[in-house]
Amino acid sequence: MGVLPMVRNKIDWALGAVLALMVLGASACGSSSSSSSSSGAKLPTSVGAGEGQLNLVAWEGYAQPEWVKPYEAATGCKVHAKYAGSSDEMVALMRQGGSGYDMVSASGDASLRLIRGGEVTPMNVELVPEWKNFIPQLQSPPHNTVEGKHYGISLQWGPNTLLYNTQSVKPAPTSWAEIYNGKYKGRVTVPDNPIQIADAALYLSKTQPSLGITDPYELDESQLNAAVALLKQQRPQIKKYWSLASDEIELFKNGDAVIGAAWPYQYSTLIADHAPVQQTIPSQGATGWADTWMLSSHAQHPNCAYKWVNWVSSPKVQAEQAISYGETPVNTKACSYMEKIQKGSCEVYHANAPAAYFDSIKFWKTPVKECGNGKNDCMDYSAWQQKWTEITS
Amino acid sequence: MASNALAAGSARTRASAALFRRPWLRATLLLSAPGAWFVLIYLAALVLLFVSALWSVESFTGKLEHTWTLENFETLVKVPAYRTVALRTIGIAAAVTVTDALLAVPFAFYAARVAPRRVSSFLFVAVLIPLWSSYLVRVFAWRLILAHDGILNWTLEEVGFGSVNIGYSNWAMWIVFSYIWLPFMILPVWAAIERVPSSYLEASADLGARGWRTFRSVLFPLIVPGIAAGAIFTFSLTLGDFITPTLVGGAGSQLIGNVVYQNVGVANNIPFAAAFAVVPVIVMGLFLLLARRLGAFEAL
């Protein structure tokens, strides 16, 4: 013991040295320019031989062995999937250029950010024959098609649901009010995600019409503040803001949470474990997502990527994923396969009645300054992120 | 060839003579490699941290902009949420340090002074064993213990106390941190208590001091450096952690580490993360100055 008696005398010197180095470093590192990659590359006209592997950034449940294993066997492309818990995380992963990810299953609130940042590159829909069978709304939707260029192939879509424990939550909830009104104090869970503000805005648009919210993603300052106030008042009722779907599953399994905002994936996983849960779309409606497989502009395995979108667009895999996750397939031919896997599932997952149902969901999109009504006073996504930090921390 | 060998030999002799005459040159050569490593790799990371804290990020495309700005530090000071997070982090770190000190002193005293030799070595192994298993596994184990339907509530209900609701909260974080870092407090305190000569305690007893008085006036002042050394570990380890809050923390359990992690991994705002990471560096600097005054560096 007493190995470092000299340290005491030297520590002032050391602190001084660190300071000096900081100054040196600051002056040595001048400004350097960052280069941006352009996406002017020509579209491929055919799909070549597979490169042997495919690296994906995906939502939890989007790379299940059920359809990944047959894909690997058929194409020889080994799939490595990295699960992301939020759109922000997906964008961050794709931005770390050269990170080696080939594709990302981006939702509508991430896709435009990826396109504008040059992280993804256009794809040739001619190489995806099933694309013609997609529901018309998702063939060239504005969240993945810019100036006629298709930055990816639509995948699945669905609503964010209200998940609850049938033993503790009685009567069955029909309104989002149950996660705001304090009835289940300390046993509520919602996603740790700035886009959750839209859920509050959607609820307010129905319960407080005087605020004049028409689109939950286009909020001016006072509307955003109203939604933030609702979420701040909700915070004491929150057990935990979940960041991965598996977190929420564990909270429901252990009884720490009995009600909360969820994806159908959590519901189907919990039901498979015989947990007493149910999900519903409350009377105020729901936010939702429409996902797209997008190709990275740094993709090392583009042929495997094209083989992958073809694989997941096929009616059979569309049906498998829809039932496994509990969402709606984009391929209209998937219905008959769904019936084969699970009778009545085509109806349950709305695969046969898309048009009106499609319009009832407020799909995730990135909040920007330009409001739909021609005004420019909407709060952009960085404001949402900052408000979310204020709410949760 | 022989003359070559002779020349080489004489060159070596001259070199070693030159080195013998100049001790400073010898020391410089000996220390240049580890010194360069320390400056280039160890300190360079720290320098880069401070430099990137002064950059910014374009909000829509997320590209790094290499222009000097104090904007990040302004945000840190202006937005109350970040102040809350910083104060919470320091508060939890302080609570954990105090808790560990209160647990470690009686334990170490028993182990070092009272327990028979064999019990003492058993206790030493018992303190070290948790460090052999994965940190993550131990935190997950606590998550199961503290969960609503977990072991703790089950036991309490069996005994008839009803259940407590401390899973996923700041209380859970405090308990888990105190558990995880306890060995880092026990070991230096143990060493400090062992170093106090028995004759001091006997002299104190001979002069009529009872146990408590001996502890307060003789033993405690002598082991303060040990406690301070342990406190450096428990305090700094808590200050930088983000895994425990993620796993066992609840709503409003974010520490500085979590905000840094989110800004790097989720929001891709590395400059802001760097700016926030400067806060624990400053706090730790102040803490080390205090610890030095308490003599912690003699007890390391």
Short mmCIF file of N, CA and C in Angstrom, two decimals, chain B residues 176-252:
data_model
loop_
_atom_site.label_atom_id
_atom_site.label_comp_id
_atom_site.label_asym_id
_atom_site.label_seq_id
_atom_site.Cartn_x
_atom_site.Cartn_y
_atom_site.Cartn_z
N VAL B 176 -28.90 -1.14 -6.61
CA VAL B 176 -28.05 -1.92 -7.52
C VAL B 176 -26.65 -1.33 -7.60
N PHE B 177 -26.56 0.00 -7.71
CA PHE B 177 -25.23 0.63 -7.73
C PHE B 177 -24.47 0.32 -6.44
N SER B 178 -25.16 0.41 -5.31
CA SER B 178 -24.49 0.16 -4.03
C SER B 178 -23.96 -1.27 -3.99
N TYR B 179 -24.74 -2.19 -4.52
CA TYR B 179 -24.30 -3.59 -4.54
C TYR B 179 -23.10 -3.77 -5.47
N ILE B 180 -23.23 -3.21 -6.68
CA ILE B 180 -22.22 -3.46 -7.71
C ILE B 180 -20.85 -2.91 -7.30
N TRP B 181 -20.83 -1.73 -6.71
CA TRP B 181 -19.54 -1.09 -6.44
C TRP B 181 -19.02 -1.36 -5.02
N LEU B 182 -19.76 -2.10 -4.21
CA LEU B 182 -19.33 -2.33 -2.82
C LEU B 182 -17.91 -2.89 -2.69
N PRO B 183 -17.50 -3.89 -3.50
CA PRO B 183 -16.14 -4.41 -3.35
C PRO B 183 -15.06 -3.34 -3.52
N PHE B 184 -15.33 -2.34 -4.36
CA PHE B 184 -14.34 -1.31 -4.61
C PHE B 184 -14.18 -0.39 -3.40
N MET B 185 -15.16 -0.39 -2.51
CA MET B 185 -15.05 0.37 -1.27
C MET B 185 -14.44 -0.50 -0.17
N ILE B 186 -14.86 -1.76 -0.11
CA ILE B 186 -14.40 -2.63 0.97
C ILE B 186 -12.88 -2.82 0.92
N LEU B 187 -12.33 -3.05 -0.27
CA LEU B 187 -10.92 -3.41 -0.34
C LEU B 187 -9.98 -2.32 0.19
N PRO B 188 -10.10 -1.05 -0.25
CA PRO B 188 -9.20 -0.05 0.33
C PRO B 188 -9.45 0.19 1.83
N VAL B 189 -10.72 0.11 2.27
CA VAL B 189 -10.99 0.32 3.69
C VAL B 189 -10.37 -0.82 4.52
N TRP B 190 -10.51 -2.01 4.00
CA TRP B 190 -9.92 -3.19 4.65
C TRP B 190 -8.41 -2.98 4.82
N ALA B 191 -7.78 -2.58 3.72
CA ALA B 191 -6.32 -2.38 3.77
C ALA B 191 -5.97 -1.30 4.78
N ALA B 192 -6.77 -0.24 4.83
CA ALA B 192 -6.48 0.87 5.75
C ALA B 192 -6.62 0.40 7.20
N ILE B 193 -7.65 -0.40 7.49
CA ILE B 193 -7.85 -0.86 8.86
C ILE B 193 -6.74 -1.81 9.27
N GLU B 194 -6.31 -2.64 8.31
CA GLU B 194 -5.25 -3.60 8.59
C GLU B 194 -3.95 -2.89 8.94
N ARG B 195 -3.75 -1.71 8.36
CA ARG B 195 -2.49 -0.99 8.55
C ARG B 195 -2.37 -0.32 9.91
N VAL B 196 -3.51 -0.13 10.60
CA VAL B 196 -3.46 0.54 11.90
C VAL B 196 -2.85 -0.43 12.91
N PRO B 197 -1.75 -0.05 13.57
CA PRO B 197 -1.11 -0.97 14.52
C PRO B 197 -2.04 -1.27 15.70
N SER B 198 -2.04 -2.52 16.15
CA SER B 198 -2.89 -2.93 17.26
C SER B 198 -2.56 -2.12 18.51
N SER B 199 -1.31 -1.73 18.62
CA SER B 199 -0.89 -1.04 19.85
C SER B 199 -1.66 0.28 20.04
N TYR B 200 -2.06 0.92 18.92
CA TYR B 200 -2.80 2.18 19.04
C TYR B 200 -4.13 1.94 19.75
N LEU B 201 -4.80 0.85 19.32
CA LEU B 201 -6.11 0.57 19.90
C LEU B 201 -5.96 0.15 21.37
N GLU B 202 -4.88 -0.63 21.63
CA GLU B 202 -4.64 -1.04 23.02
C GLU B 202 -4.33 0.16 23.88
N ALA B 203 -3.51 1.09 23.35
CA ALA B 203 -3.17 2.29 24.12
C ALA B 203 -4.42 3.09 24.43
N SER B 204 -5.31 3.17 23.43
CA SER B 204 -6.55 3.90 23.62
C SER B 204 -7.37 3.25 24.73
N ALA B 205 -7.43 1.92 24.73
CA ALA B 205 -8.19 1.20 25.76
C ALA B 205 -7.53 1.41 27.13
N ASP B 206 -6.18 1.39 27.17
CA ASP B 206 -5.47 1.59 28.42
C ASP B 206 -5.77 2.95 29.02
N LEU B 207 -5.99 3.91 28.14
CA LEU B 207 -6.27 5.27 28.62
C LEU B 207 -7.73 5.44 28.99
N GLY B 208 -8.49 4.36 28.89
CA GLY B 208 -9.87 4.39 29.39
C GLY B 208 -10.92 4.64 28.34
N ALA B 209 -10.54 4.63 27.06
CA ALA B 209 -11.54 4.89 26.02
C ALA B 209 -12.36 3.63 25.75
N ARG B 210 -13.67 3.78 25.66
CA ARG B 210 -14.51 2.63 25.28
C ARG B 210 -14.42 2.42 23.77
N GLY B 211 -15.15 1.42 23.30
CA GLY B 211 -15.09 1.06 21.87
C GLY B 211 -15.41 2.22 20.94
N TRP B 212 -16.54 2.89 21.20
CA TRP B 212 -16.98 3.95 20.30
C TRP B 212 -15.99 5.09 20.26
N ARG B 213 -15.47 5.45 21.48
CA ARG B 213 -14.52 6.55 21.58
C ARG B 213 -13.24 6.21 20.82
N THR B 214 -12.79 4.96 20.96
CA THR B 214 -11.59 4.53 20.25
C THR B 214 -11.81 4.61 18.75
N PHE B 215 -13.00 4.17 18.32
CA PHE B 215 -13.29 4.23 16.89
C PHE B 215 -13.25 5.67 16.40
N ARG B 216 -13.92 6.55 17.14
CA ARG B 216 -14.09 7.93 16.69
C ARG B 216 -12.77 8.69 16.69
N SER B 217 -12.00 8.52 17.78
CA SER B 217 -10.82 9.38 17.94
C SER B 217 -9.53 8.75 17.43
N VAL B 218 -9.48 7.42 17.34
CA VAL B 218 -8.22 6.79 16.93
C VAL B 218 -8.34 6.12 15.56
N LEU B 219 -9.28 5.17 15.48
CA LEU B 219 -9.35 4.38 14.26
C LEU B 219 -9.84 5.20 13.07
N PHE B 220 -10.95 5.90 13.26
CA PHE B 220 -11.58 6.57 12.11
C PHE B 220 -10.64 7.56 11.42
N PRO B 221 -9.97 8.47 12.19
CA PRO B 221 -9.08 9.40 11.49
C PRO B 221 -8.00 8.68 10.70
N LEU B 222 -7.60 7.48 11.17
CA LEU B 222 -6.53 6.77 10.46
C LEU B 222 -7.04 6.07 9.20
N ILE B 223 -8.34 5.77 9.14
CA ILE B 223 -8.82 5.08 7.94
C ILE B 223 -9.53 6.00 6.94
N VAL B 224 -9.61 7.30 7.28
CA VAL B 224 -10.24 8.24 6.33
C VAL B 224 -9.60 8.17 4.94
N PRO B 225 -8.26 8.10 4.84
CA PRO B 225 -7.70 7.98 3.48
C PRO B 225 -8.22 6.76 2.73
N GLY B 226 -8.40 5.65 3.45
CA GLY B 226 -8.92 4.44 2.80
C GLY B 226 -10.34 4.65 2.30
N ILE B 227 -11.16 5.29 3.14
CA ILE B 227 -12.55 5.55 2.72
C ILE B 227 -12.55 6.48 1.51
N ALA B 228 -11.68 7.51 1.56
CA ALA B 228 -11.63 8.46 0.44
C ALA B 228 -11.18 7.75 -0.84
N ALA B 229 -10.23 6.82 -0.71
CA ALA B 229 -9.78 6.08 -1.90
C ALA B 229 -10.92 5.25 -2.47
N GLY B 230 -11.67 4.57 -1.58
CA GLY B 230 -12.82 3.80 -2.04
C GLY B 230 -13.87 4.69 -2.66
N ALA B 231 -14.04 5.88 -2.08
CA ALA B 231 -15.05 6.81 -2.58
C ALA B 231 -14.72 7.26 -4.00
N ILE B 232 -13.42 7.37 -4.31
CA ILE B 232 -13.05 7.75 -5.68
C ILE B 232 -13.60 6.72 -6.66
N PHE B 233 -13.45 5.44 -6.29
CA PHE B 233 -13.96 4.38 -7.18
C PHE B 233 -15.48 4.43 -7.28
N THR B 234 -16.17 4.36 -6.13
CA THR B 234 -17.63 4.26 -6.18
C THR B 234 -18.23 5.49 -6.84
N PHE B 235 -17.68 6.66 -6.53
CA PHE B 235 -18.24 7.90 -7.07
C PHE B 235 -18.02 7.98 -8.58
N SER B 236 -16.78 7.72 -9.02
CA SER B 236 -16.50 7.88 -10.46
C SER B 236 -17.20 6.79 -11.27
N LEU B 237 -17.28 5.58 -10.74
CA LEU B 237 -17.93 4.50 -11.49
C LEU B 237 -19.43 4.80 -11.66
N THR B 238 -20.07 5.30 -10.61
CA THR B 238 -21.49 5.65 -10.73
C THR B 238 -21.69 6.81 -11.69
N LEU B 239 -20.77 7.76 -11.62
CA LEU B 239 -20.89 8.97 -12.43
C LEU B 239 -20.91 8.65 -13.92
N GLY B 240 -20.19 7.61 -14.32
CA GLY B 240 -20.07 7.34 -15.75
C GLY B 240 -20.98 6.24 -16.26
N ASP B 241 -21.74 5.60 -15.37
CA ASP B 241 -22.48 4.41 -15.79
C ASP B 241 -23.77 4.75 -16.53
N PHE B 242 -24.11 3.91 -17.52
CA PHE B 242 -25.42 4.09 -18.17
C PHE B 242 -26.19 2.78 -18.28
N ILE B 243 -25.54 1.66 -17.97
CA ILE B 243 -26.21 0.37 -18.15
C ILE B 243 -27.22 0.12 -17.04
N THR B 244 -26.79 0.35 -15.80
CA THR B 244 -27.71 0.13 -14.68
C THR B 244 -28.96 1.01 -14.79
N PRO B 245 -28.85 2.30 -15.07
CA PRO B 245 -30.09 3.10 -15.24
C PRO B 245 -30.97 2.57 -16.37
N THR B 246 -30.34 2.11 -17.47
CA THR B 246 -31.14 1.59 -18.58
C THR B 246 -31.92 0.36 -18.14
N LEU B 247 -31.28 -0.51 -17.37
CA LEU B 247 -31.90 -1.79 -17.04
C LEU B 247 -32.83 -1.71 -15.84
N VAL B 248 -32.43 -1.02 -14.78
CA VAL B 248 -33.29 -1.03 -13.59
C VAL B 248 -33.93 0.32 -13.29
N GLY B 249 -33.53 1.37 -14.03
CA GLY B 249 -34.12 2.68 -13.80
C GLY B 249 -35.52 2.75 -14.39
N GLY B 250 -36.30 3.73 -13.95
CA GLY B 250 -37.65 3.88 -14.46
C GLY B 250 -37.82 5.18 -15.21
N ALA B 251 -39.04 5.71 -15.19
CA ALA B 251 -39.27 7.01 -15.80
C ALA B 251 -38.55 8.05 -14.96
N GLY B 252 -37.73 8.88 -15.58
CA GLY B 252 -37.00 9.89 -14.83
C GLY B 252 -35.83 9.31 -14.07
#
